[in-house]
Amino acid sequence: MIDSHQLLFFLSALGAFNGFILSLYFAINARKKNSANYFLSLLMLVLSIRIIKSVFFYFNPNLSNIFIQIGLSACILIGPFLFLYLKSNEKKENWIKHVIPSLTAITIVGFFYPYVQHKAVWQVWIVKAIYLQWLVYIILSEKYIRPIIQKIKEKESFKKIDIWSLSIYIGVAIIWLAYTVASYTSYIIGALSFTFVLYLIALLLIFRNSSEPNFLHEKEKYKNKEIDPEMLAVIDQKLALIIEKELYLNPFFSLDDAAKELKVSKHILSQYVNEILGKSFSNLIKEYRIEKAKRLLETENKITLENLGYDSGFNSESTFFTAFKKTTGLTPAEYQKSYSK
């Protein structure tokens, strides 16, 4: 009969073991040999090292101090590898400036202040500094998660890699939080959190590699389904109605609304926007709204920048300013100033 103590050990150790397996999978057997896979592999590796240390220390307080130091030191690379993984999905990043300084710093600290002789220093200062650095990288990584969150807010379809990246980000944040509050709860909660998060990620991996549509993303299948030339002309003409009637000023205007207004099928309209215009429906509407904002800045002298986003169809100030700067390269104030010259 397995008692609760043994079950707790099994569940917490299971996550660490499977973390090592996943790390090897991404490093060796991943289909696409790119930097993202290797950063993800290294992220899983350092997380697993940190977790296995927690498990053995919790169930064996007499664990050798060198293993404790290695486990704690591994945390300093979790943040950098998370950041590098998320950023590498968009563009390449110089990993050296993120990894080498952190690795050098923890090596020097560990050499001059070994855990076995300076437990108090580690517990009061070093561990807190490591967790702070981890948090800084979580905050920096949010930049690459923001577009995915925006897609969710705007009810836009997103790719499987979006769900995958968001899951990795949230998982690492949960593990960081679990260890941060461990002194107020239980030390083993970090390991249990990792096991829980890891199985969610493994589940997503199964769906990601499945030929079936993702359970959170019903993928539009356009292959071998060309739009009739006459329908292309009809949609091209009808699409102008969105601008003429300024339907995009409704902050909740969706693909469904557009299809009903233009009297075409949602699937055909989505295919047209994606294949012919080369963009998502959400980005198309965003462009219409930015153009509206630019016209307001050019013609309305008394309009306030605070209300400009809402008057252009955006449902929040921050979303508007981010989209405007990304599209024009200028803030609304800078654009207004440059136009008035």
Rosetta silent file (secondary structure, phi, psi, omega in degrees, C-alpha in Angstrom):
SEQUENCE: MIDSHQLLFFLSALGAFNGFILSLYFAINARKKNSANYFLSLLMLVLSIRIIKSVFFYFNPNLSNIFIQIGLSACILIGPFLFLYLKSNEKKENWIKHVIPSLTAITIVGFFYPYVQHKAVWQVWIVKAIYLQWLVYIILSEKYIRPIIQKIKEKESFKKIDIWSLSIYIGVAIIWLAYTVASYTSYIIGALSFTFVLYLIALLLIFRNSSEPNFLHEKEKYKNKEIDPEMLAVIDQKLALIIEKELYLNPFFSLDDAAKELKVSKHILSQYVNEILGKSFSNLIKEYRIEKAKRLLETENKITLENLGYDSGFNSESTFFTAFKKTTGLTPAEYQKSYSK
SCORE:     score description
SCORE:     0.000 S_00000001
   1 L     0.000  125.653 -179.148    0.000    0.000    0.000 S_00000001
   2 L   -84.409  123.694  178.892    1.481    3.359   -1.057 S_00000001
   3 L   -85.909  174.097 -175.554    1.240    5.978    1.682 S_00000001
   4 H   -63.692  -32.484 -179.841    0.856    9.726    1.081 S_00000001
   5 H   -65.105  -45.085  179.356    4.578   10.353    1.639 S_00000001
   6 H   -67.114  -38.849  179.095    5.568    7.910   -1.100 S_00000001
   7 H   -64.060  -40.281  178.805    2.897    9.264   -3.451 S_00000001
   8 H   -63.345  -42.086  178.289    4.169   12.812   -2.941 S_00000001
   9 H   -63.743  -44.063 -178.945    7.712   11.701   -3.737 S_00000001
  10 H   -60.547  -48.083 -177.446    6.533    9.837   -6.841 S_00000001
  11 H   -65.366  -41.514 -178.205    4.544   12.788   -8.236 S_00000001
  12 H   -72.867  -38.594  179.977    7.253   15.366   -7.581 S_00000001
  13 H   -73.247  -29.288 -178.540   10.109   13.183   -8.881 S_00000001
  14 H   -60.571  -40.477  179.306    8.112   12.152  -11.938 S_00000001
  15 H   -62.327  -43.899 -179.155    8.112   15.710  -13.272 S_00000001
  16 H   -63.982  -44.167 -179.661   11.884   16.013  -12.955 S_00000001
  17 H   -61.468  -48.288 -179.189   12.480   12.656  -14.663 S_00000001
  18 H   -67.997  -27.126  175.402   10.154   13.469  -17.551 S_00000001
  19 H   -62.316  -41.776  176.880   11.716   16.919  -17.815 S_00000001
  20 H   -63.891  -40.935  179.631   15.052   15.274  -18.590 S_00000001
  21 H   -62.965  -45.592  179.080   13.376   13.031  -21.177 S_00000001
  22 H   -64.285  -36.634  178.026   11.707   16.003  -22.881 S_00000001
  23 H   -59.880  -44.329  178.292   15.003   17.877  -22.830 S_00000001
  24 H   -66.426  -37.897 -179.773   16.646   15.028  -24.725 S_00000001
  25 H   -60.545  -48.910 -178.285   13.702   14.828  -27.109 S_00000001
  26 H   -66.911  -33.344 -178.315   13.936   18.472  -28.125 S_00000001
  27 H   -76.272  -34.754 -171.489   17.725   18.297  -28.443 S_00000001
  28 H  -109.158  -46.971 -169.907   17.942   15.078  -30.457 S_00000001
  29 H  -103.303    0.619  178.783   14.654   14.026  -32.002 S_00000001
  30 L   -62.446  141.226 -174.943   12.904   17.320  -32.726 S_00000001
  31 L   -64.313  -45.220 -175.603   12.010   17.527  -36.418 S_00000001
  32 L   -98.389  113.454 -179.467   13.283   21.043  -37.005 S_00000001
  33 L   -81.260   78.885  178.112   16.883   21.520  -36.048 S_00000001
  34 L  -126.870  171.636 -175.183   16.691   25.188  -35.150 S_00000001
  35 H   -62.468  -32.633 -179.025   17.795   27.302  -32.236 S_00000001
  36 H   -59.111  -42.958  179.734   14.313   27.402  -30.707 S_00000001
  37 H   -62.922  -39.480 -178.074   14.351   23.628  -30.131 S_00000001
  38 H   -73.339  -36.209  175.878   17.728   23.756  -28.438 S_00000001
  39 H   -65.604  -38.007  177.732   16.795   26.688  -26.205 S_00000001
  40 H   -66.932  -38.922  177.041   13.646   24.797  -25.202 S_00000001
  41 H   -60.942  -45.741  179.750   15.748   21.705  -24.533 S_00000001
  42 H   -67.962  -35.008  176.723   18.112   23.682  -22.301 S_00000001
  43 H   -61.728  -46.420  178.131   15.180   25.352  -20.552 S_00000001
  44 H   -62.220  -37.028 -178.715   13.733   21.924  -19.698 S_00000001
  45 H   -64.939  -50.816 -177.137   17.159   20.744  -18.560 S_00000001
  46 H   -68.976  -33.002  175.135   17.832   23.557  -16.076 S_00000001
  47 H   -63.975  -42.356 -178.977   14.257   23.376  -14.780 S_00000001
  48 H   -65.832  -38.847  177.139   14.660   19.638  -14.211 S_00000001
  49 H   -62.111  -43.439  179.182   17.959   20.135  -12.381 S_00000001
  50 H   -64.185  -40.953 -177.109   16.290   22.690  -10.114 S_00000001
  51 H   -70.242  -44.142 -178.093   13.317   20.423   -9.473 S_00000001
  52 H   -63.202  -33.816  175.371   15.313   17.258   -8.769 S_00000001
  53 H   -63.863  -43.131 -179.830   17.331   19.170   -6.198 S_00000001
  54 H   -62.172  -42.909 -177.473   14.101   20.288   -4.494 S_00000001
  55 H   -62.894  -51.252 -176.630   12.709   16.756   -4.435 S_00000001
  56 H   -69.544  -32.815  178.191   15.762   15.115   -2.925 S_00000001
  57 H   -69.881  -37.688 -179.392   16.341   17.917   -0.442 S_00000001
  58 H   -65.216  -41.463 -177.319   12.715   17.779    0.725 S_00000001
  59 H   -93.093  -10.057  177.265   12.826   14.031    1.310 S_00000001
  60 L  -143.570   83.593 -177.554   16.472   13.960    2.401 S_00000001
  61 L   -58.171  -16.580 -179.892   17.488   17.116    4.319 S_00000001
  62 L   -90.194   16.472  179.820   21.030   15.708    4.619 S_00000001
  63 L   -56.315  141.454 -178.820   21.569   15.997    0.879 S_00000001
  64 L   -54.955  136.859 -176.701   25.127   16.964   -0.074 S_00000001
  65 H   -62.507  -28.508 -179.175   25.600   20.737   -0.186 S_00000001
  66 H   -66.418  -35.717  177.083   27.221   20.601   -3.619 S_00000001
  67 H   -69.439  -35.876  177.011   23.975   19.228   -5.102 S_00000001
  68 H   -63.712  -43.879 -179.713   22.012   21.978   -3.390 S_00000001
  69 H   -64.340  -40.875  179.373   24.354   24.591   -4.865 S_00000001
  70 H   -63.852  -43.270 -179.239   24.080   23.088   -8.371 S_00000001
  71 H   -63.125  -43.447  179.309   20.295   22.989   -8.137 S_00000001
  72 H   -69.921  -38.564 -179.046   20.016   26.602   -7.009 S_00000001
  73 H   -64.553  -32.598 -178.747   22.600   27.780   -9.540 S_00000001
  74 H   -59.777  -27.516 -178.172   20.620   26.215  -12.402 S_00000001
  75 H   -61.073  -26.047 -175.523   17.848   28.757  -11.743 S_00000001
  76 H   -70.415  -14.554  179.454   20.000   31.569  -13.098 S_00000001
  77 H  -101.872   -7.159 -179.007   19.679   30.097  -16.612 S_00000001
  78 H   -63.932  -50.302 -179.877   15.916   29.474  -16.566 S_00000001
  79 H   -59.422  -51.437  179.069   15.039   33.083  -17.360 S_00000001
  80 H   -58.041  -41.747 -179.300   17.588   33.523  -20.172 S_00000001
  81 H   -70.485  -32.596  174.377   16.590   30.265  -21.878 S_00000001
  82 H   -63.118  -48.409 -179.548   12.889   31.178  -21.641 S_00000001
  83 H   -60.897  -46.025 -178.025   13.615   34.571  -23.226 S_00000001
  84 H   -66.023  -37.055  178.916   15.833   33.083  -25.938 S_00000001
  85 H   -64.454  -49.634 -177.474   13.274   30.400  -26.786 S_00000001
  86 H   -65.671  -39.932 -178.929   10.376   32.850  -27.175 S_00000001
  87 H   -70.581  -35.212 -177.499   12.449   35.386  -29.092 S_00000001
  88 H   -67.417  -16.423  175.214   13.947   32.770  -31.417 S_00000001
  89 L   -71.757  -18.539  179.768   10.429   31.983  -32.646 S_00000001
  90 L  -106.324  -48.692  179.747   10.444   35.480  -34.210 S_00000001
  91 L  -157.349  164.144 -177.948   14.093   36.239  -34.944 S_00000001
  92 L   -71.168  148.634 -179.591   17.591   35.159  -33.991 S_00000001
  93 L  -134.128  142.723  177.905   19.113   36.447  -30.796 S_00000001
  94 L   -72.572  100.998 -175.345   22.724   36.523  -29.622 S_00000001
  95 L   -67.488  -25.397 -174.871   22.557   33.912  -26.860 S_00000001
  96 H   -59.502  -43.541 -175.794   26.069   34.682  -25.603 S_00000001
  97 H   -70.292  -15.680  177.988   25.159   38.030  -24.021 S_00000001
  98 H   -97.665  -36.010 -173.488   22.331   36.394  -22.056 S_00000001
  99 H   -90.223  -49.291 -173.888   23.905   33.086  -21.041 S_00000001
 100 H   -61.157  -47.535  178.835   27.630   33.724  -20.531 S_00000001
 101 H   -59.272  -42.055  179.897   27.325   36.689  -18.088 S_00000001
 102 H   -65.701  -44.916 -179.673   24.793   34.775  -15.955 S_00000001
 103 H   -65.518  -39.505  178.322   26.843   31.585  -16.027 S_00000001
 104 H   -65.865  -43.019 -178.209   30.044   33.480  -15.237 S_00000001
 105 H   -62.154  -47.453 -177.315   28.434   35.379  -12.366 S_00000001
 106 H   -70.578  -29.008  177.335   27.018   32.291  -10.638 S_00000001
 107 H   -68.490  -44.349  179.134   30.312   30.420  -11.130 S_00000001
 108 H   -64.518  -45.382  179.571   32.312   33.220   -9.498 S_00000001
 109 H   -61.629  -44.466 -179.800   29.814   33.565   -6.652 S_00000001
 110 H   -65.131  -30.666  179.776   29.793   29.806   -6.124 S_00000001
 111 H   -73.273  -45.831 -177.236   33.599   29.683   -6.061 S_00000001
 112 H   -84.641  -23.756  178.901   34.090   32.474   -3.514 S_00000001
 113 L  -130.498   68.095 -179.911   30.926   31.764   -1.519 S_00000001
 114 L   -61.192  144.482 -175.517   30.317   27.999   -1.668 S_00000001
 115 L   -57.914  -37.913 -176.226   26.980   26.936   -0.273 S_00000001
 116 L   -60.515  -30.757 -178.032   28.538   24.568    2.252 S_00000001
 117 L  -103.710  -14.414 -174.401   30.327   27.453    4.017 S_00000001
 118 L  -134.261   51.429 -178.357   27.917   30.324    3.344 S_00000001
 119 H   -58.376  -42.296 -177.797   24.394   28.954    3.678 S_00000001
 120 H   -63.355  -41.559  179.626   23.094   32.178    5.210 S_00000001
 121 H   -62.686  -42.019  179.120   24.514   34.290    2.379 S_00000001
 122 H   -64.946  -46.497 -175.830   22.864   32.032   -0.178 S_00000001
 123 H   -68.312  -36.821 -175.214   19.507   31.980    1.587 S_00000001
 124 H   -87.371  -38.748 -172.240   19.367   35.722    2.310 S_00000001
 125 H  -115.918  -54.829 -170.620   21.051   37.225   -0.759 S_00000001
 126 H   -65.098  -48.160 -179.322   22.123   34.917   -3.556 S_00000001
 127 H   -62.224  -40.879  179.030   18.887   32.944   -3.976 S_00000001
 128 H   -63.983  -38.992  178.325   16.827   36.139   -3.861 S_00000001
 129 H   -65.785  -39.862  178.711   19.072   37.709   -6.507 S_00000001
 130 H   -63.606  -45.186  179.876   18.697   34.630   -8.722 S_00000001
 131 H   -66.585  -32.632  176.756   14.898   34.694   -8.402 S_00000001
 132 H   -66.825  -43.353  177.851   14.890   38.421   -9.135 S_00000001
 133 H   -62.779  -39.951  177.152   16.911   37.837  -12.307 S_00000001
 134 H   -58.999  -45.423  179.038   14.485   35.036  -13.227 S_00000001
 135 H   -63.833  -39.811  178.984   11.563   37.461  -12.751 S_00000001
 136 H   -59.195  -42.403  179.320   13.254   40.130  -14.884 S_00000001
 137 H   -70.124  -32.084  175.013   13.506   37.677  -17.771 S_00000001
 138 H   -63.159  -42.306  178.911    9.870   36.661  -17.325 S_00000001
 139 H   -65.727  -43.394  178.441    8.940   40.336  -17.646 S_00000001
 140 H   -63.611  -35.292 -178.191   11.208   40.786  -20.691 S_00000001
 141 H   -71.524  -21.028 -178.235    9.715   37.677  -22.302 S_00000001
 142 H   -58.409  -26.428  179.317    6.194   39.096  -21.967 S_00000001
 143 H   -57.762  -35.138 -176.266    6.908   41.202  -25.049 S_00000001
 144 H   -89.631   -7.258  176.572    6.785   38.061  -27.216 S_00000001
 145 H   -97.749  -23.985 -175.944    3.620   36.786  -25.537 S_00000001
 146 H   -54.374  -45.587  179.386    1.723   40.079  -25.852 S_00000001
 147 H   -60.853  -33.095  178.908    0.699   39.556  -29.523 S_00000001
 148 H   -68.679  -43.331  178.079   -0.764   36.151  -28.621 S_00000001
 149 H   -62.266  -37.752  179.302   -2.758   37.649  -25.747 S_00000001
 150 H   -64.302  -38.507  177.509   -3.936   40.366  -28.113 S_00000001
 151 H   -62.110  -39.872  179.543   -5.177   37.712  -30.548 S_00000001
 152 H   -65.478  -43.448  179.498   -7.153   36.113  -27.729 S_00000001
 153 H   -61.539  -39.083 -176.932   -8.662   39.460  -26.727 S_00000001
 154 L   -90.895    8.545  177.233   -9.666   40.198  -30.300 S_00000001
 155 L    56.092   39.087  179.289  -10.998   36.656  -30.788 S_00000001
 156 L   -94.880  144.126  176.530   -8.597   36.063  -33.661 S_00000001
 157 L   -63.745  141.265  178.925   -7.554   32.576  -34.727 S_00000001
 158 L  -130.377  163.106 -174.557   -4.045   31.726  -33.657 S_00000001
 159 L   -81.081  164.127  178.072   -1.447   29.147  -34.582 S_00000001
 160 H   -62.188  -36.071 -179.913   -0.472   26.062  -32.630 S_00000001
 161 H   -64.641  -27.867  176.988    2.940   27.588  -31.935 S_00000001
 162 H   -65.554  -46.182  178.735    1.134   30.479  -30.235 S_00000001
 163 H   -63.504  -41.517 -179.864   -0.587   28.117  -27.797 S_00000001
 164 H   -60.989  -50.297 -177.974    2.672   26.264  -27.276 S_00000001
 165 H   -63.630  -41.696  179.255    4.674   29.443  -26.528 S_00000001
 166 H   -63.619  -38.822  179.550    1.988   30.806  -24.208 S_00000001
 167 H   -65.879  -42.720  178.136    1.908   27.507  -22.297 S_00000001
 168 H   -61.734  -45.733 -178.244    5.674   27.479  -21.855 S_00000001
 169 H   -62.218  -50.112 -179.304    5.646   31.092  -20.650 S_00000001
 170 H   -63.499  -39.352  179.548    2.781   30.596  -18.183 S_00000001
 171 H   -60.389  -47.046  179.566    4.317   27.339  -16.971 S_00000001
 172 H   -64.735  -38.326  178.567    7.672   28.928  -16.156 S_00000001
 173 H   -64.825  -39.608  178.561    5.902   31.853  -14.455 S_00000001
 174 H   -64.635  -42.591  179.620    3.859   29.435  -12.308 S_00000001
 175 H   -64.438  -42.291  176.707    6.995   27.545  -11.264 S_00000001
 176 H   -59.062  -45.378 -179.286    8.734   30.832  -10.378 S_00000001
 177 H   -63.889  -39.986 -179.474    5.722   31.861   -8.289 S_00000001
 178 H   -61.108  -42.705  178.817    5.583   28.458   -6.599 S_00000001
 179 H   -72.974  -33.003 -179.584    9.191   28.740   -5.456 S_00000001
 180 H   -65.531  -38.086 -178.295    8.800   32.389   -4.468 S_00000001
 181 L   -95.818    6.287 -175.736    5.906   31.607   -2.107 S_00000001
 182 L   -58.698  -33.301 -179.032    7.361   28.268   -0.971 S_00000001
 183 L   -67.259  -19.584  179.784    8.460   29.771    2.363 S_00000001
 184 L  -100.216  -12.914 -178.701    4.806   30.548    3.086 S_00000001
 185 L  -119.640  -98.586  178.409    3.399   27.238    1.821 S_00000001
 186 L  -145.616  142.617 -175.990    5.551   24.153    1.285 S_00000001
 187 L   -63.889  -28.698 -175.452    8.977   23.719   -0.272 S_00000001
 188 L   -79.768   -7.940 -175.963    7.799   20.816   -2.418 S_00000001
 189 H   -62.729  -30.984  177.818    5.116   22.898   -4.139 S_00000001
 190 H   -63.396  -43.106  179.394    7.608   24.021   -6.802 S_00000001
 191 H   -66.980  -40.420  178.798    8.322   20.419   -7.806 S_00000001
 192 H   -66.625  -36.941  177.554    4.643   19.536   -7.868 S_00000001
 193 H   -63.088  -40.614  179.851    3.923   22.614   -9.976 S_00000001
 194 H   -63.108  -43.293  178.444    6.571   21.521  -12.451 S_00000001
 195 H   -59.875  -45.369 -179.640    5.013   18.053  -12.733 S_00000001
 196 H   -62.463  -49.409 -178.994    1.584   19.589  -13.332 S_00000001
 197 H   -64.018  -40.090 -177.595    2.853   22.115  -15.879 S_00000001
 198 H   -61.783  -39.714 -179.404    5.003   19.512  -17.608 S_00000001
 199 H   -73.354  -29.139  172.482    2.054   17.230  -18.252 S_00000001
 200 H   -65.608  -43.260  179.332    0.035   20.103  -19.649 S_00000001
 201 H   -65.880  -40.656  178.040    2.937   20.899  -21.970 S_00000001
 202 H   -62.061  -38.319  177.356    3.292   17.227  -22.928 S_00000001
 203 H   -61.895  -43.033  178.397   -0.418   17.194  -23.749 S_00000001
 204 H   -65.744  -34.460  177.705    0.069   20.198  -26.005 S_00000001
 205 H   -62.171  -40.140  179.034    3.041   18.468  -27.624 S_00000001
 206 H   -64.025  -45.269  179.036    0.789   15.551  -28.535 S_00000001
 207 H   -67.869  -34.635 -178.428   -1.785   17.887  -30.042 S_00000001
 208 H   -65.234  -36.263 -178.482    0.918   19.908  -31.769 S_00000001
 209 H   -89.468   -3.641 -179.057    2.235   16.831  -33.545 S_00000001
 210 L   -77.857  150.182  176.815   -1.229   15.504  -34.283 S_00000001
 211 L   -80.834  -10.290  179.536   -2.677   15.748  -37.749 S_00000001
 212 L   -80.030  158.129  177.263   -6.003   16.698  -36.189 S_00000001
 213 L   -61.540  146.170  179.010   -6.962   20.339  -35.633 S_00000001
 214 E   -64.479  143.115 -176.395   -5.749   21.776  -32.368 S_00000001
 215 L   -67.370  -12.714  176.197   -8.354   21.721  -29.609 S_00000001
 216 L  -113.701    4.128 -176.697   -7.996   25.479  -29.183 S_00000001
 217 E  -147.217  104.740  177.494   -7.572   26.383  -32.819 S_00000001
 218 L   -82.684   99.233 -172.683   -9.869   25.230  -35.568 S_00000001
 219 L   -71.840  133.779  175.761   -7.520   25.617  -38.491 S_00000001
 220 L   -76.369  127.838 -178.294   -8.916   26.835  -41.792 S_00000001
 221 L  -104.134  107.050 -176.014   -8.003   24.354  -44.524 S_00000001
 222 L  -100.716  -10.759 -173.004   -7.501   26.173  -47.806 S_00000001
 223 L   -57.984  132.763  178.014   -5.446   23.574  -49.601 S_00000001
 224 L    62.240   21.351  178.517   -6.853   22.657  -53.018 S_00000001
 225 L  -127.858   82.552 -178.875   -9.797   25.040  -52.504 S_00000001
 226 L   -81.624  147.461  178.782   -9.330   27.995  -54.801 S_00000001
 227 L   -81.272  136.009  178.439  -11.777   30.884  -54.763 S_00000001
 228 L   -59.027  135.982 -178.864  -13.813   31.333  -57.923 S_00000001
 229 H   -53.793  -37.832  179.185  -12.556   34.384  -59.929 S_00000001
 230 H   -65.684  -39.198  178.534  -16.049   35.882  -59.936 S_00000001
 231 H   -65.843  -35.802  177.058  -16.239   35.533  -56.163 S_00000001
 232 H   -58.374  -45.488 -179.422  -12.861   37.254  -55.871 S_00000001
 233 H   -65.508  -38.998 -179.752  -14.215   40.275  -57.710 S_00000001
 234 H   -63.814  -47.132 -179.148  -17.381   40.300  -55.595 S_00000001
 235 H   -64.866  -40.360 -179.966  -15.467   40.184  -52.310 S_00000001
 236 H   -58.053  -41.045  179.051  -13.044   42.834  -53.527 S_00000001
 237 H   -72.377  -44.234 -175.860  -15.957   45.180  -54.180 S_00000001
 238 H   -68.392  -30.897 -177.299  -17.875   44.315  -51.037 S_00000001
 239 H   -59.859  -27.775  179.383  -14.861   44.684  -48.761 S_00000001
 240 H   -64.527  -20.883  179.329  -14.948   48.411  -49.448 S_00000001
 241 H   -63.472  -31.580 -179.994  -18.238   48.546  -47.540 S_00000001
 242 H   -62.461  -37.756  178.993  -16.363   48.020  -44.283 S_00000001
 243 H   -77.797  -44.688 -177.556  -14.484   51.262  -44.929 S_00000001
 244 H   -60.699  -43.772 -179.007  -17.433   53.177  -46.386 S_00000001
 245 L   -88.068   -2.460 -178.576  -19.733   52.335  -43.477 S_00000001
 246 L    51.662   44.649  179.957  -16.851   52.527  -40.980 S_00000001
 247 H   -65.479  -25.811 -178.895  -17.912   49.185  -39.523 S_00000001
 248 H   -67.945  -11.303  178.900  -14.417   48.779  -38.058 S_00000001
 249 H   -71.324  -16.355  172.627  -15.205   51.519  -35.529 S_00000001
 250 L   -75.488  114.049 -175.882  -17.068   48.879  -33.576 S_00000001
 251 L   -61.898  -15.915 -178.510  -14.313   47.567  -31.241 S_00000001
 252 L  -108.018   16.371  179.659  -15.941   44.116  -31.268 S_00000001
 253 L   -63.696  124.763 -173.391  -16.295   43.882  -35.053 S_00000001
 254 L  -121.819  174.879  177.159  -15.425   40.288  -35.974 S_00000001
 255 H   -60.878  -38.692  177.425  -14.991   38.040  -38.985 S_00000001
 256 H   -60.924  -44.715  179.876  -18.508   36.708  -38.380 S_00000001
 257 H   -61.762  -43.263 -178.841  -19.927   40.252  -38.413 S_00000001
 258 H   -64.582  -42.646 -179.409  -18.082   41.059  -41.633 S_00000001
 259 H   -62.272  -41.274  178.898  -19.261   37.879  -43.364 S_00000001
 260 H   -66.660  -41.931 -178.597  -22.880   38.621  -42.447 S_00000001
 261 H   -66.148  -40.697 -177.149  -22.594   42.252  -43.557 S_00000001
 262 H   -87.167   -7.114  178.947  -20.952   41.374  -46.876 S_00000001
 263 L    59.532   46.580  173.392  -23.237   38.344  -47.389 S_00000001
 264 L  -131.626  164.279 -179.532  -20.406   35.901  -48.033 S_00000001
 265 L   -72.909  148.370  179.614  -19.363   32.793  -46.144 S_00000001
 266 H   -60.007  -40.145 -177.688  -17.005   33.224  -43.214 S_00000001
 267 H   -65.322  -45.434 -179.178  -14.632   30.612  -44.643 S_00000001
 268 H   -64.722  -42.409  179.997  -14.395   32.260  -48.074 S_00000001
 269 H   -63.296  -42.395  178.925  -13.860   35.710  -46.544 S_00000001
 270 H   -63.278  -42.765  179.719  -11.136   34.368  -44.246 S_00000001
 271 H   -64.255  -40.769  179.204   -9.435   32.613  -47.167 S_00000001
 272 H   -60.870  -48.871 -177.653   -9.603   35.796  -49.266 S_00000001
 273 H   -64.659  -40.973 -177.886   -8.048   37.946  -46.559 S_00000001
 274 H   -72.303  -47.424 -173.335   -5.343   35.390  -45.777 S_00000001
 275 H   -87.046  -41.953 -175.780   -4.369   34.329  -49.297 S_00000001
 276 H   -83.003  -45.804 -178.676   -5.161   37.346  -51.461 S_00000001
 277 L   -88.568  -17.580  176.660   -4.385   40.157  -49.035 S_00000001
 278 L    70.526   35.324  179.983   -1.709   38.186  -47.185 S_00000001
 279 L  -154.043  169.898  176.200   -2.814   39.095  -43.667 S_00000001
 280 L   -84.137  160.373  179.019   -5.200   38.063  -40.924 S_00000001
 281 H   -61.710  -39.255  179.510   -8.659   39.607  -40.640 S_00000001
 282 H   -60.061  -43.637  179.865   -7.676   41.120  -37.301 S_00000001
 283 H   -68.881  -32.855  177.074   -4.660   42.854  -38.846 S_00000001
 284 H   -62.922  -47.954  179.444   -6.786   44.107  -41.746 S_00000001
 285 H   -64.940  -35.919  178.524   -9.253   45.761  -39.362 S_00000001
 286 H   -63.332  -38.720  178.130   -6.353   47.097  -37.329 S_00000001
 287 H   -64.487  -42.085  177.196   -4.975   48.764  -40.465 S_00000001
 288 H   -59.040  -42.217 -178.197   -8.361   50.382  -41.153 S_00000001
 289 H   -68.051  -38.018  177.814   -8.412   51.726  -37.602 S_00000001
 290 H   -65.289  -41.155  178.174   -4.873   53.090  -37.836 S_00000001
 291 H   -62.624  -38.067  176.993   -5.761   54.869  -41.089 S_00000001
 292 H   -63.831  -43.968  179.639   -8.792   56.370  -39.345 S_00000001
 293 H   -62.163  -40.396  179.368   -6.598   57.551  -36.485 S_00000001
 294 H   -64.167  -40.722  178.392   -4.146   59.138  -38.928 S_00000001
 295 H   -64.497  -38.966  178.628   -6.982   60.988  -40.664 S_00000001
 296 H   -64.799  -40.303  178.808   -8.248   62.272  -37.326 S_00000001
 297 H   -65.976  -31.920 -177.525   -4.770   63.491  -36.393 S_00000001
 298 H   -81.569  -25.771 -173.401   -4.478   65.248  -39.741 S_00000001
 299 H  -114.345  -25.136 -176.900   -7.890   66.910  -39.720 S_00000001
 300 L  -104.878  108.272 -177.870   -9.036   67.322  -36.117 S_00000001
 301 L   -74.659  -28.461 -173.125   -6.998   69.875  -34.227 S_00000001
 302 L   -97.016    0.576 -178.603   -8.891   69.545  -30.962 S_00000001
 303 L   -68.732  137.686  179.662   -8.957   65.760  -30.659 S_00000001
 304 L   -90.285  145.251 -179.575   -7.265   64.422  -27.526 S_00000001
 305 H   -65.131  -26.547 -179.984   -4.757   61.601  -27.772 S_00000001
 306 H   -66.493  -36.842 -177.967   -6.550   59.860  -24.903 S_00000001
 307 H   -92.437  -10.536 -174.279   -9.766   59.540  -26.933 S_00000001
 308 H   -58.105  -44.236 -179.058   -8.110   58.968  -30.304 S_00000001
 309 H   -62.191  -44.290 -179.822   -7.883   55.182  -29.918 S_00000001
 310 H   -67.043  -37.694  178.784  -11.532   54.821  -28.939 S_00000001
 311 H   -69.560  -15.523 -179.595  -12.623   57.119  -31.778 S_00000001
 312 L  -100.044   -2.668  177.063  -10.694   54.874  -34.180 S_00000001
 313 L   106.120   -0.755  178.403  -12.315   51.631  -33.034 S_00000001
 314 L   -81.193  149.688 -177.615   -9.780   50.306  -30.524 S_00000001
 315 L   -97.629    3.526  174.971  -11.102   49.001  -27.221 S_00000001
 316 L  -156.520  151.656 -179.163   -8.156   50.165  -25.114 S_00000001
 317 H   -64.331  -45.382 -175.664   -5.616   52.977  -25.058 S_00000001
 318 H   -64.457  -40.095  178.313   -2.608   50.691  -24.689 S_00000001
 319 H   -61.804  -42.235 -179.477   -3.662   48.485  -27.625 S_00000001
 320 H   -63.770  -50.030 -177.215   -4.055   51.555  -29.813 S_00000001
 321 H   -62.052  -40.148  178.888   -0.696   53.122  -28.926 S_00000001
 322 H   -63.788  -46.456 -178.951    1.111   49.807  -29.456 S_00000001
 323 H   -66.280  -40.046 -178.809   -0.549   49.198  -32.842 S_00000001
 324 H   -64.827  -45.545 -179.071   -0.028   52.779  -34.016 S_00000001
 325 H   -65.883  -38.488 -179.136    3.671   52.783  -33.130 S_00000001
 326 H   -67.789  -36.914 -176.840    4.197   49.362  -34.732 S_00000001
 327 H   -79.345  -44.247 -173.674    2.456   50.424  -37.969 S_00000001
 328 H   -99.517  -18.215 -175.970    3.767   53.962  -38.411 S_00000001
 329 L    80.968    2.468 -179.085    7.012   53.852  -36.445 S_00000001
 330 L  -131.179  155.869  170.357    5.802   56.923  -34.550 S_00000001
 331 L   -78.225  161.689  177.964    3.663   57.603  -31.519 S_00000001
 332 H   -55.023  -39.729  179.677    0.384   59.462  -32.214 S_00000001
 333 H   -65.101  -41.170  179.519    1.900   62.640  -30.759 S_00000001
 334 H   -66.935  -39.209  179.025    4.996   62.319  -32.953 S_00000001
 335 H   -64.403  -44.661  179.702    2.842   61.665  -36.020 S_00000001
 336 H   -61.595  -40.619 -179.488    0.672   64.705  -35.297 S_00000001
 337 H   -67.702  -41.617 -179.006    3.748   66.861  -34.822 S_00000001
 338 H   -68.869  -33.595 -179.225    5.404   65.641  -38.035 S_00000001
 339 H   -73.157  -32.841 -176.216    2.208   66.198  -40.054 S_00000001
 340 H   -77.476  -10.730 -179.514    1.718   69.735  -38.773 S_00000001
 341 L   -72.341    0.000    0.000    5.197   70.813  -39.943 S_00000001
